[in-house]
Amino acid sequence: MTFKLNAFSLALLLAGLATIYMSALILKRLGWTVRWFGILMLALAVWVLGYGAELASTTLEQMLFLIKVEYIGIALIPVIWMIFIIKFTGKEKWLHNKLLYLLFTPPLFTIILVWTNKWHHFHYTATKVDNSGPFPLLDITPGPWYYIFTGYFYMMLAWGIYLMLIRFRKADPIYQKQYKTILLSALVPWGINVMYLMDIRPLGHVDLTPYAFIITGFIISIGLLHFKLFDIIPIAREKVIEVMEEGVLVLDAFKRIIYMNAEMEHISARQSAVIIGEKIQALFPGHHPLQELVAQHVNGAVEITIPDEPENRYYEVKISPFFEKSVIYTGAILLFQDITDQKTAGLKLKQQAEELLALNQVKDKIFSVISHDMRTPLGNLWEILRLMDEEILTEEEFKSFIPLLHTNIGYTYDLLENLLHWSKSQLKGDIMRQTVFDLHTVAEKNNLFFETKAHKKGIQLLNEIPEQTKVFADAEMIHSSIRNLVTNAIKFCNNGDTIILSATTAPDFTTVCIQDTGVGIPPENLDKLMNQASFTTRGTENEQGTGLGFILCKDFIEKNGGRIWIESEVGQGSRFYFTLRTAPTTIYLPGGIANHPDNN
């Protein structure tokens, strides 16, 4: 290539280099919204440098090659301009794939047509060199696509200026000098280019549009150096908001999402490109208190829970609506602050307080039982023994007290055993020793233990639990539970009544039933039992209870993974049910796998 520099080409080449320098400055120092302006200036530099080289060329072939290079910048200027304006005016939600395809298709098609023009002449119908001036100039005859692309170029420029004018009217004073600078920068080259297209050409075929960008560069330079243009570009949105630890969500007047920062994307696990334009219900479908507060258009705060692994996350959402002219609601900004640590600590403190309260209640119950139920029979025993020791009672009189002493000591023994089991369990001192055992054998041992007592009251005890009914639980706890339930059944049965122990086995759980034909339980006492209230009722022969039996049973059954419930009708008897896990055919033990221990 050969070039013959002149004043016009030299001015453009210098301006192009200055534009590249300014573009590099913007791309290096400023945020992504402003970097699109840097890319715009880079496209302008391609045009300016290419046209400067064209003006220094002397052959048609070289001029046509350089105009192809120029069009790489010329064709991309309108689309880069629009992306910059859309981002600068806060309309990012528009930048979806369909719009980007629509914006980029005409420029790319134009570049292809310019580079292949010699085969179809659709962009330029004719080209030649005009040597009538002080230096050779390219003389072109526009084709159909030239006018189509020019219309597209001006439509993009006009659309951008329109968006800027709208934002200029609503902008805070601190931002208005930015909008003025950008508008002036856009209008200068546009006006020069309009003159060129209207054939108002003081220098003939020389296009003054690239020279106009020298003025644009000058204006931008003043903006950067004097006004520090873009230092206060909605940096609150692009810099400060993006690095905030809190999630930021901006809604329009119709509760549609128009902006969310990176932290908000993390909180919601949704990308802004996907959710922008959707209503807040799409982002938080089940959080009705949040949606209701947003709909009220008032300042406020609400707590929400967002499911997450390994645990839920808790957020305090502060809502600040904003109004135009103080009366027209235009949207709201929502600030999401993670309070999971505080919430978890609060829940832990609450749980510890509840546990401490429960332990205090256990302590109070233990001391209450000791001071009343155990003190009275032991006091009676001590008094009788004192009288006997002081020979106030005769041997015959002492023997008459033996049935009473037997009853009191038996009651005290039962009470002490239940009390020790229950208090140990409640104070977290009980160790679970779950094994596979035969429920029929446990029931048989209990029936033998109660045989004398049942025979004395004329009660029949039947064990209908099938042999080899294997369950997986703590055998001692289940033995204690059955013993308490059978004791209770005997207590409320009369002569001629029957107590039946039965069980139904299923793959997962075995259901045990202790049924009696006794006096039954009044509904109000049923409620007390299921609510674990400690109380006692005298039996059919004035037997005294401990008040802890059913509480102990419920606690033991639930610790073994089962549940317990009661069915009873006054005068018809009662049925106590509880479930235990059915023993698997293979169980896992520390150190390996063992077969079902039928032979244990």
Coordinates of C-alpha atoms in Angstrom, one line a residue:
M1 CA 0.0 0.0 0.0
T2 CA 1.1 3.5 -0.8
F3 CA -0.1 6.6 1.0
K4 CA 0.3 10.3 0.3
L5 CA -0.5 12.2 3.5
N6 CA -2.4 15.5 3.4
A7 CA -3.8 17.8 6.1
F8 CA -7.2 16.1 6.1
S9 CA -5.8 12.6 6.4
L10 CA -3.2 13.6 9.0
A11 CA -5.9 15.2 11.2
L12 CA -8.0 12.1 11.1
L13 CA -5.1 9.8 11.8
L14 CA -4.1 11.9 14.9
A15 CA -7.7 12.0 16.0
G16 CA -8.0 8.2 15.6
L17 CA -5.0 7.6 17.8
A18 CA -6.3 10.0 20.4
T19 CA -9.6 8.2 20.3
I20 CA -7.9 4.8 20.9
Y21 CA -6.0 6.3 23.9
M22 CA -9.3 7.6 25.3
S23 CA -10.9 4.2 24.7
A24 CA -8.1 2.4 26.5
L25 CA -8.4 4.8 29.4
I26 CA -12.1 4.2 29.8
L27 CA -11.8 0.4 29.4
K28 CA -9.1 0.2 32.0
R29 CA -10.4 2.5 34.7
L30 CA -14.2 2.5 34.7
G31 CA -17.1 0.1 35.3
W32 CA -18.8 -2.1 32.7
T33 CA -21.6 0.3 31.8
V34 CA -19.1 3.0 30.9
R35 CA -16.8 0.4 29.2
W36 CA -19.4 0.1 26.5
F37 CA -18.8 3.7 25.8
G38 CA -15.1 2.8 25.6
I39 CA -16.0 0.1 23.1
L40 CA -18.0 2.6 21.1
M41 CA -15.0 4.9 20.9
L42 CA -12.9 2.0 19.8
A43 CA -15.3 1.4 16.9
L44 CA -15.2 5.1 16.1
A45 CA -11.4 4.9 16.0
V46 CA -11.6 2.1 13.4
W47 CA -13.7 4.3 11.3
V48 CA -11.6 7.5 11.8
L49 CA -8.3 5.7 11.1
G50 CA -9.6 3.9 8.1
Y51 CA -11.0 7.0 6.6
G52 CA -7.8 8.9 7.3
A53 CA -5.9 6.2 5.5
E54 CA -8.4 6.3 2.6
L55 CA -7.9 10.1 2.2
A56 CA -4.2 9.4 1.9
S57 CA -4.6 6.7 -0.8
T58 CA -4.2 7.2 -4.5
T59 CA -5.7 4.0 -6.0
L60 CA -9.3 2.7 -6.2
E61 CA -8.3 -0.8 -5.1
Q62 CA -6.7 0.5 -1.9
M63 CA -9.6 2.9 -1.2
L64 CA -12.1 0.0 -1.6
F65 CA -10.1 -2.2 0.9
L66 CA -9.9 0.6 3.4
I67 CA -13.6 1.4 3.2
K68 CA -14.2 -2.3 4.1
V69 CA -12.1 -1.8 7.2
E70 CA -14.0 1.4 8.0
Y71 CA -17.3 -0.4 7.9
I72 CA -16.3 -2.8 10.7
G73 CA -16.4 0.3 12.9
I74 CA -19.3 2.1 11.1
A75 CA -21.7 -0.9 11.2
L76 CA -21.1 -1.6 14.9
I77 CA -21.4 2.0 16.1
P78 CA -25.2 2.1 16.3
V79 CA -25.6 -1.2 18.2
I80 CA -22.8 -0.5 20.6
W81 CA -24.3 3.0 21.2
M82 CA -27.7 1.5 22.0
I83 CA -26.3 -1.1 24.4
F84 CA -24.5 1.7 26.2
I85 CA -27.6 3.9 26.4
I86 CA -29.8 1.0 27.6
K87 CA -27.3 0.2 30.4
F88 CA -26.7 3.8 31.3
T89 CA -30.4 4.6 31.6
G90 CA -31.1 1.4 33.7
K91 CA -33.0 -0.6 31.1
E92 CA -30.9 -3.8 31.4
K93 CA -34.1 -5.9 31.4
W94 CA -34.4 -5.1 27.7
L95 CA -31.1 -6.8 26.8
H96 CA -32.5 -10.3 26.3
N97 CA -31.3 -12.5 23.5
K98 CA -34.1 -11.6 21.0
L99 CA -33.3 -7.9 21.2
L100 CA -29.6 -8.5 20.9
Y101 CA -30.2 -10.7 17.8
L102 CA -32.4 -7.9 16.4
L103 CA -29.8 -5.2 17.0
F104 CA -26.8 -7.1 15.7
T105 CA -28.3 -8.6 12.6
P106 CA -28.3 -5.4 10.4
P107 CA -24.7 -4.4 11.2
L108 CA -23.3 -7.9 10.6
F109 CA -25.3 -8.2 7.3
T110 CA -24.0 -4.7 6.3
I111 CA -20.3 -5.8 6.9
I112 CA -20.9 -8.9 4.8
L113 CA -22.5 -6.9 2.0
V114 CA -19.7 -4.3 1.9
W115 CA -17.0 -7.0 1.8
T116 CA -18.8 -8.8 -1.0
N117 CA -20.1 -5.7 -2.9
K118 CA -18.2 -6.4 -6.1
W119 CA -20.3 -9.5 -6.7
H120 CA -23.7 -7.9 -6.2
H121 CA -23.4 -4.1 -6.0
F122 CA -26.2 -4.0 -3.4
H123 CA -24.5 -1.6 -1.1
Y124 CA -22.6 0.6 -3.7
T125 CA -23.8 0.5 -7.3
A126 CA -20.7 2.2 -8.6
T127 CA -17.3 3.4 -7.3
K128 CA -14.6 5.5 -8.9
V129 CA -11.7 7.9 -8.1
D130 CA -12.4 11.6 -8.4
N131 CA -9.1 13.4 -9.2
S132 CA -10.7 16.9 -9.7
G133 CA -9.6 18.1 -6.2
P134 CA -6.3 18.7 -4.5
F135 CA -6.0 14.9 -3.8
P136 CA -7.8 11.8 -5.0
L137 CA -11.1 11.0 -3.4
L138 CA -13.4 8.0 -3.6
D139 CA -16.7 8.8 -5.4
I140 CA -19.5 6.3 -4.6
T141 CA -23.0 5.8 -5.9
P142 CA -25.2 4.4 -3.0
G143 CA -27.1 1.2 -3.5
P144 CA -30.4 0.1 -1.9
W145 CA -28.8 -1.3 1.2
Y146 CA -26.8 1.9 1.8
Y147 CA -30.1 3.7 2.4
I148 CA -31.5 0.9 4.5
F149 CA -28.4 0.9 6.8
T150 CA -28.4 4.7 7.0
G151 CA -32.1 4.5 8.2
Y152 CA -31.1 1.9 10.8
F153 CA -28.1 4.0 11.9
Y154 CA -30.3 7.1 12.5
M155 CA -33.1 5.1 14.1
M156 CA -30.6 3.7 16.7
L157 CA -29.1 7.2 17.3
A158 CA -32.6 8.8 17.6
W159 CA -33.8 6.0 19.9
G160 CA -30.8 6.5 22.2
I161 CA -31.2 10.3 22.3
Y162 CA -34.9 9.8 23.1
L163 CA -34.1 7.6 26.1
M164 CA -31.5 10.1 27.3
L165 CA -34.0 12.9 27.1
I166 CA -36.5 11.0 29.2
R167 CA -33.8 10.2 31.8
F168 CA -32.6 13.8 31.7
R169 CA -36.0 15.2 32.7
K170 CA -36.2 12.8 35.7
A171 CA -32.5 12.9 36.7
D172 CA -31.2 14.3 39.9
P173 CA -29.1 17.5 39.5
I174 CA -25.9 15.6 40.3
Y175 CA -26.4 13.5 37.1
Q176 CA -27.7 16.1 34.7
K177 CA -24.3 17.3 33.5
Q178 CA -23.5 13.7 32.5
Y179 CA -26.7 13.5 30.4
K180 CA -25.9 16.9 28.8
T181 CA -22.4 15.8 27.9
I182 CA -23.6 12.6 26.2
L183 CA -26.4 14.3 24.4
L184 CA -24.1 17.0 23.0
S185 CA -21.5 14.4 22.0
A186 CA -24.2 12.5 20.0
L187 CA -25.8 15.5 18.4
V188 CA -22.6 17.0 16.9
P189 CA -21.6 14.1 14.6
W190 CA -25.2 13.4 13.8
G191 CA -25.7 17.0 12.6
I192 CA -22.6 16.9 10.4
N193 CA -23.6 13.6 8.9
V194 CA -27.1 14.8 8.1
M195 CA -25.5 17.7 6.1
Y196 CA -23.4 15.2 4.2
L197 CA -26.4 13.1 3.3
M198 CA -28.3 16.2 2.2
D199 CA -25.4 16.9 -0.2
I200 CA -24.3 20.0 1.8
R201 CA -20.6 19.3 1.3
P202 CA -18.2 22.2 1.6
L203 CA -15.3 19.9 0.7
G204 CA -17.0 17.9 -2.1
H205 CA -16.6 14.1 -1.5
V206 CA -14.8 14.6 1.8
D207 CA -17.1 13.2 4.6
L208 CA -16.8 15.6 7.6
T209 CA -18.6 13.1 9.9
P210 CA -15.3 11.5 11.2
Y211 CA -14.0 15.0 11.9
A212 CA -17.0 15.6 14.0
F213 CA -15.9 12.8 16.3
I214 CA -12.8 14.9 17.0
I215 CA -15.2 17.3 18.7
T216 CA -17.0 14.4 20.4
G217 CA -13.6 13.2 21.8
F218 CA -12.9 16.7 23.0
I219 CA -16.2 16.9 24.7
I220 CA -15.8 13.5 26.4
S221 CA -12.3 14.5 27.5
I222 CA -13.7 17.6 29.2
G223 CA -16.3 15.4 30.8
L224 CA -13.7 13.0 32.1
L225 CA -11.1 15.5 33.3
H226 CA -13.2 18.4 34.5
F227 CA -16.6 17.0 35.4
K228 CA -15.1 13.6 36.2
L229 CA -17.8 12.2 34.0
F230 CA -18.9 8.6 34.9
D231 CA -17.2 8.8 38.3
I232 CA -20.7 9.3 39.7
I233 CA -22.5 7.3 37.0
P234 CA -25.1 5.4 38.8
I235 CA -22.0 3.9 40.5
A236 CA -24.3 3.4 43.4
R237 CA -25.8 0.7 41.3
E238 CA -22.8 -0.6 39.4
K239 CA -20.2 -0.5 42.1
V240 CA -21.6 0.0 45.6
I241 CA -24.7 -2.1 45.2
E242 CA -22.9 -4.9 43.4
V243 CA -20.4 -5.3 46.3
M244 CA -22.9 -5.0 49.1
E245 CA -23.2 -8.0 51.3
E246 CA -27.0 -7.5 51.4
G247 CA -29.2 -8.6 48.6
V248 CA -30.9 -5.7 46.7
L249 CA -34.1 -6.1 44.7
V250 CA -35.8 -3.3 42.8
L251 CA -39.4 -3.5 41.8
D252 CA -41.4 -1.2 39.5
A253 CA -45.0 0.0 40.1
F254 CA -46.4 -3.3 39.0
K255 CA -44.3 -5.3 41.4
R256 CA -42.1 -6.5 38.5
I257 CA -38.4 -7.1 39.2
I258 CA -36.3 -4.6 37.3
Y259 CA -33.0 -5.1 39.0
M260 CA -31.2 -7.5 41.4
N261 CA -27.5 -7.4 42.5
A262 CA -25.1 -10.3 42.6
E263 CA -25.9 -11.1 46.3
M264 CA -29.6 -11.2 45.5
E265 CA -28.9 -13.8 42.7
H266 CA -27.1 -15.9 45.3
I267 CA -29.9 -15.6 47.8
S268 CA -32.6 -16.5 45.3
A269 CA -30.5 -19.0 43.3
R270 CA -31.9 -17.3 40.2
Q271 CA -30.0 -15.4 37.5
S272 CA -31.2 -11.8 36.9
A273 CA -31.3 -12.4 33.1
V274 CA -34.0 -15.1 33.8
I275 CA -36.0 -13.3 36.4
I276 CA -35.9 -9.7 35.3
G277 CA -39.4 -8.7 34.2
E278 CA -41.2 -11.3 36.4
K279 CA -43.3 -10.3 39.3
I280 CA -42.0 -10.8 42.9
Q281 CA -44.4 -13.8 43.3
A282 CA -42.3 -15.7 40.8
L283 CA -39.2 -15.2 43.0
F284 CA -40.9 -15.8 46.4
P285 CA -44.1 -17.8 45.6
G286 CA -44.9 -18.8 49.2
H287 CA -43.9 -15.7 51.1
H288 CA -47.3 -14.0 51.5
P289 CA -46.4 -11.6 54.3
L290 CA -43.6 -10.2 52.1
Q291 CA -45.9 -9.8 49.1
E292 CA -48.6 -8.2 51.2
L293 CA -46.2 -5.7 52.7
V294 CA -44.9 -4.8 49.2
A295 CA -48.5 -4.3 48.1
Q296 CA -49.2 -1.8 50.9
H297 CA -46.6 0.7 49.5
V298 CA -45.2 1.5 53.0
N299 CA -41.9 1.3 54.7
G300 CA -41.6 -1.9 56.7
A301 CA -39.7 -5.1 57.5
V302 CA -40.5 -8.8 57.5
E303 CA -38.6 -12.0 58.2
I304 CA -38.6 -14.7 55.6
T305 CA -37.1 -18.2 55.5
I306 CA -35.5 -19.6 52.3
P307 CA -34.8 -23.4 52.2
D308 CA -31.2 -24.2 51.8
E309 CA -28.7 -27.0 52.4
P310 CA -27.7 -28.1 55.0
E311 CA -30.1 -25.7 56.9
N312 CA -32.6 -23.0 56.2
R313 CA -31.5 -19.4 55.7
Y314 CA -33.3 -16.5 57.5
Y315 CA -33.4 -13.0 56.1
E316 CA -34.8 -9.7 57.3
V317 CA -36.3 -7.9 54.3
K318 CA -36.5 -4.1 54.6
I319 CA -38.9 -2.5 52.1
S320 CA -38.7 1.2 51.0
P321 CA -41.2 2.4 48.5
F322 CA -40.5 5.4 46.3
F323 CA -42.9 7.9 44.8
E324 CA -42.8 10.5 42.0
K325 CA -43.8 13.9 43.3
S326 CA -44.5 12.3 46.7
V327 CA -47.9 10.8 45.5
I328 CA -47.4 8.5 42.5
Y329 CA -46.1 5.1 43.5
T330 CA -43.3 4.1 41.1
G331 CA -41.8 1.0 42.8
A332 CA -39.8 -0.2 45.8
I333 CA -36.4 -1.3 46.8
L334 CA -36.0 -4.4 49.0
L335 CA -32.9 -5.0 51.1
F336 CA -32.3 -8.6 52.2
Q337 CA -30.0 -9.0 55.2
D338 CA -28.9 -12.4 56.3
I339 CA -29.9 -13.0 60.0
T340 CA -29.3 -16.7 60.0
D341 CA -26.6 -16.6 62.6
Q342 CA -28.6 -14.4 64.9
K343 CA -31.8 -16.4 64.3
T344 CA -30.0 -19.7 65.0
A345 CA -28.4 -18.4 68.1
G346 CA -31.8 -17.1 69.3
L347 CA -33.5 -20.5 68.6
K348 CA -30.6 -22.3 70.4
L349 CA -31.1 -20.0 73.4
K350 CA -34.8 -20.6 73.3
Q351 CA -34.3 -24.4 73.1
Q352 CA -31.8 -24.3 76.0
A353 CA -34.2 -22.2 78.1
E354 CA -37.0 -24.7 77.3
E355 CA -34.7 -27.6 78.2
L356 CA -33.7 -25.8 81.5
L357 CA -37.4 -25.2 82.3
A358 CA -38.2 -28.9 81.6
L359 CA -35.3 -30.0 83.8
N360 CA -36.6 -27.7 86.6
Q361 CA -40.0 -29.2 86.2
V362 CA -38.5 -32.7 86.4
K363 CA -36.7 -31.7 89.6
D364 CA -39.8 -30.3 91.1
K365 CA -41.8 -33.4 90.3
I366 CA -39.1 -35.6 91.7
F367 CA -39.0 -33.7 95.0
S368 CA -42.8 -33.5 95.1
V369 CA -43.1 -37.3 94.7
I370 CA -40.4 -37.9 97.3
S371 CA -41.9 -35.5 99.8
H372 CA -45.5 -36.9 99.5
D373 CA -45.8 -40.4 98.0
M374 CA -42.6 -41.9 99.4
R375 CA -42.6 -40.0 102.7
T376 CA -46.1 -41.2 103.8
P377 CA -45.6 -45.0 103.6
L378 CA -42.1 -44.8 104.9
G379 CA -43.4 -42.7 107.8
N380 CA -46.1 -45.3 108.5
L381 CA -43.5 -48.1 108.5
W382 CA -41.2 -46.1 110.8
E383 CA -44.0 -45.4 113.2
I384 CA -45.2 -49.0 113.5
L385 CA -41.6 -50.2 114.0
R386 CA -41.1 -47.6 116.7
L387 CA -44.2 -48.7 118.5
M388 CA -43.2 -52.3 118.3
D389 CA -39.7 -51.5 119.5
E390 CA -41.1 -49.6 122.5
E391 CA -43.4 -52.6 123.2
I392 CA -46.4 -50.3 122.8
L393 CA -47.8 -52.8 120.2
T394 CA -48.3 -56.4 121.0
E395 CA -47.1 -59.2 118.6
E396 CA -50.7 -59.9 117.6
E397 CA -51.3 -56.2 116.9
F398 CA -48.1 -56.0 114.8
K399 CA -49.2 -59.0 112.8
S400 CA -52.5 -57.3 112.0
F401 CA -50.5 -54.4 110.4
I402 CA -48.5 -56.8 108.1
P403 CA -51.0 -56.6 105.2
L404 CA -50.9 -52.8 105.3
L405 CA -47.1 -52.8 105.6
H406 CA -46.9 -55.2 102.6
T407 CA -49.0 -53.0 100.5
N408 CA -47.1 -49.8 101.5
I409 CA -43.7 -51.4 100.9
G410 CA -44.8 -52.8 97.5
Y411 CA -46.2 -49.5 96.5
T412 CA -43.0 -47.7 97.6
Y413 CA -40.9 -50.2 95.7
D414 CA -42.8 -49.7 92.5
L415 CA -42.7 -45.9 93.0
L416 CA -39.0 -45.9 93.7
E417 CA -38.2 -48.1 90.6
N418 CA -40.4 -45.9 88.3
L419 CA -38.9 -42.8 89.8
L420 CA -35.3 -43.9 89.2
H421 CA -36.1 -44.9 85.6
W422 CA -38.0 -41.8 84.8
S423 CA -35.6 -39.3 86.4
K424 CA -32.6 -41.0 84.9
S425 CA -34.2 -40.8 81.4
Q426 CA -35.3 -37.2 81.8
L427 CA -31.9 -36.1 83.0
K428 CA -30.3 -37.6 79.9
G429 CA -28.5 -40.2 81.9
D430 CA -30.2 -43.2 80.3
I431 CA -28.2 -45.2 77.7
M432 CA -30.1 -46.9 75.0
R433 CA -29.2 -50.6 74.5
Q434 CA -31.4 -51.7 71.5
T435 CA -31.3 -55.4 70.7
V436 CA -33.5 -58.0 69.0
F437 CA -35.6 -59.9 71.5
D438 CA -38.7 -62.0 71.7
L439 CA -41.7 -60.0 72.8
H440 CA -43.7 -63.2 73.8
T441 CA -41.0 -64.1 76.3
V442 CA -41.0 -60.6 77.9
A443 CA -44.8 -60.8 78.2
E444 CA -44.7 -64.3 79.7
K445 CA -42.2 -63.2 82.4
N446 CA -44.5 -60.2 83.3
N447 CA -47.5 -62.4 83.6
L448 CA -45.7 -64.8 85.9
F449 CA -44.6 -61.8 88.0
F450 CA -48.2 -60.6 88.4
E451 CA -49.8 -64.1 88.7
T452 CA -50.3 -63.9 92.4
K453 CA -51.6 -60.4 92.4
A454 CA -54.0 -61.1 89.6
H455 CA -55.2 -64.3 91.2
K456 CA -55.9 -62.5 94.4
K457 CA -58.3 -60.1 92.6
G458 CA -59.8 -62.9 90.5
I459 CA -58.4 -61.5 87.3
Q460 CA -57.3 -63.8 84.3
L461 CA -54.0 -62.9 82.6
L462 CA -53.6 -64.1 79.0
N463 CA -50.5 -63.9 76.8
E464 CA -51.7 -64.1 73.2
I465 CA -48.5 -62.6 71.7
P466 CA -47.3 -65.2 69.2
E467 CA -44.0 -66.9 69.9
Q468 CA -40.9 -65.6 68.1
T469 CA -42.4 -62.1 67.8
K470 CA -39.1 -60.4 67.3
V471 CA -38.7 -56.6 67.9
F472 CA -35.8 -54.2 67.9
A473 CA -35.7 -52.0 71.0
D474 CA -34.2 -51.6 74.5
A475 CA -35.5 -54.7 76.2
E476 CA -35.3 -53.2 79.8
M477 CA -37.4 -50.2 78.7
I478 CA -40.0 -52.3 77.1
H479 CA -40.1 -54.7 80.0
S480 CA -40.7 -51.7 82.3
S481 CA -43.4 -50.3 80.0
I482 CA -45.3 -53.6 79.9
R483 CA -45.0 -54.1 83.6
N484 CA -46.5 -50.6 84.3
L485 CA -49.3 -51.1 81.8
V486 CA -50.2 -54.5 83.3
T487 CA -50.0 -53.1 86.8
N488 CA -52.4 -50.3 85.7
A489 CA -54.8 -52.8 84.1
I490 CA -54.9 -55.0 87.3
K491 CA -55.5 -51.9 89.4
F492 CA -58.7 -51.0 87.5
C493 CA -60.1 -54.5 87.0
N494 CA -62.6 -56.3 89.2
N495 CA -63.2 -60.0 90.0
G496 CA -63.9 -61.9 86.8
D497 CA -62.2 -59.4 84.5
T498 CA -59.6 -60.4 81.9
I499 CA -56.3 -58.8 80.7
I500 CA -55.0 -59.9 77.3
L501 CA -51.6 -59.1 75.8
S502 CA -51.5 -59.4 72.0
A503 CA -49.4 -58.2 69.1
T504 CA -49.7 -57.8 65.3
T505 CA -46.6 -57.9 63.2
A506 CA -46.0 -55.8 60.1
P507 CA -42.8 -55.4 58.0
D508 CA -41.8 -52.2 59.7
F509 CA -43.6 -52.0 63.0
T510 CA -45.2 -54.4 65.5
T511 CA -48.3 -53.2 67.3
V512 CA -48.7 -54.4 70.9
C513 CA -52.1 -54.2 72.7
I514 CA -52.7 -54.6 76.4
Q515 CA -56.5 -54.9 76.8
D516 CA -58.6 -55.2 79.9
T517 CA -62.3 -55.5 80.7
G518 CA -62.1 -53.2 83.7
V519 CA -63.8 -50.0 84.6
G520 CA -62.4 -47.9 81.8
I521 CA -61.0 -44.3 81.9
P522 CA -63.1 -41.1 81.9
P523 CA -62.4 -38.8 78.9
E524 CA -60.9 -36.0 81.0
N525 CA -58.4 -38.4 82.4
L526 CA -57.5 -39.7 78.9
D527 CA -56.6 -36.2 78.0
K528 CA -54.4 -35.8 81.0
L529 CA -52.6 -39.1 80.3
M530 CA -51.8 -38.2 76.7
N531 CA -50.6 -34.7 77.8
Q532 CA -48.2 -36.4 80.3
A533 CA -49.9 -34.9 83.3
S534 CA -48.7 -36.5 86.6
F535 CA -51.8 -37.7 88.6
T536 CA -53.1 -40.8 90.2
T537 CA -56.5 -42.4 90.7
R538 CA -57.5 -45.0 93.3
G539 CA -58.1 -48.6 92.0
T540 CA -61.1 -50.8 92.3
E541 CA -59.8 -52.0 95.7
N542 CA -58.5 -48.5 96.8
E543 CA -55.0 -49.2 95.4
Q544 CA -52.8 -46.2 95.2
G545 CA -50.8 -45.4 92.0
T546 CA -47.5 -43.7 91.5
G547 CA -48.6 -41.1 88.9
L548 CA -45.5 -41.8 86.9
G549 CA -46.4 -45.1 85.1
F550 CA -47.9 -43.9 81.8
I551 CA -45.4 -41.0 81.7
L552 CA -42.6 -43.5 81.9
C553 CA -44.2 -45.8 79.3
K554 CA -44.7 -42.9 76.7
D555 CA -41.1 -41.7 77.2
F556 CA -39.6 -45.2 76.7
I557 CA -41.8 -46.1 73.7
E558 CA -41.0 -42.9 71.9
K559 CA -37.3 -43.2 72.6
N560 CA -37.4 -46.5 70.8
G561 CA -39.0 -45.0 67.7
G562 CA -42.6 -46.0 68.5
R563 CA -45.8 -44.3 69.6
I564 CA -48.4 -45.1 72.2
W565 CA -52.1 -44.4 72.4
I566 CA -55.2 -45.3 74.4
E567 CA -58.8 -46.4 73.5
S568 CA -61.2 -46.6 76.5
E569 CA -64.9 -46.5 77.4
V570 CA -66.1 -46.1 80.9
G571 CA -67.5 -49.4 82.0
Q572 CA -66.2 -51.3 79.0
G573 CA -62.5 -51.4 79.7
S574 CA -59.4 -50.0 78.1
R575 CA -56.9 -50.9 75.3
F576 CA -53.3 -49.5 75.5
Y577 CA -51.5 -49.7 72.2
F578 CA -47.9 -49.1 71.4
T579 CA -45.6 -49.8 68.4
L580 CA -42.1 -51.1 68.2
R581 CA -39.8 -51.6 65.2
T582 CA -40.0 -55.1 63.8
A583 CA -36.7 -56.9 63.9
P584 CA -34.9 -57.0 60.5
T585 CA -33.7 -60.3 59.2
T586 CA -30.2 -58.8 59.1
I587 CA -28.9 -56.2 61.6
Y588 CA -25.8 -54.1 61.6
L589 CA -23.6 -54.2 64.6
P590 CA -20.4 -52.4 65.4
G591 CA -17.6 -54.3 63.7
G592 CA -19.7 -56.2 61.1
I593 CA -23.0 -57.7 60.0
A594 CA -24.9 -60.4 62.0
N595 CA -27.8 -62.6 61.1
H596 CA -31.1 -62.5 62.9
P597 CA -30.1 -63.6 66.5
D598 CA -32.9 -66.2 66.9
N599 CA -30.5 -68.2 69.0
N600 CA -29.6 -65.4 71.4

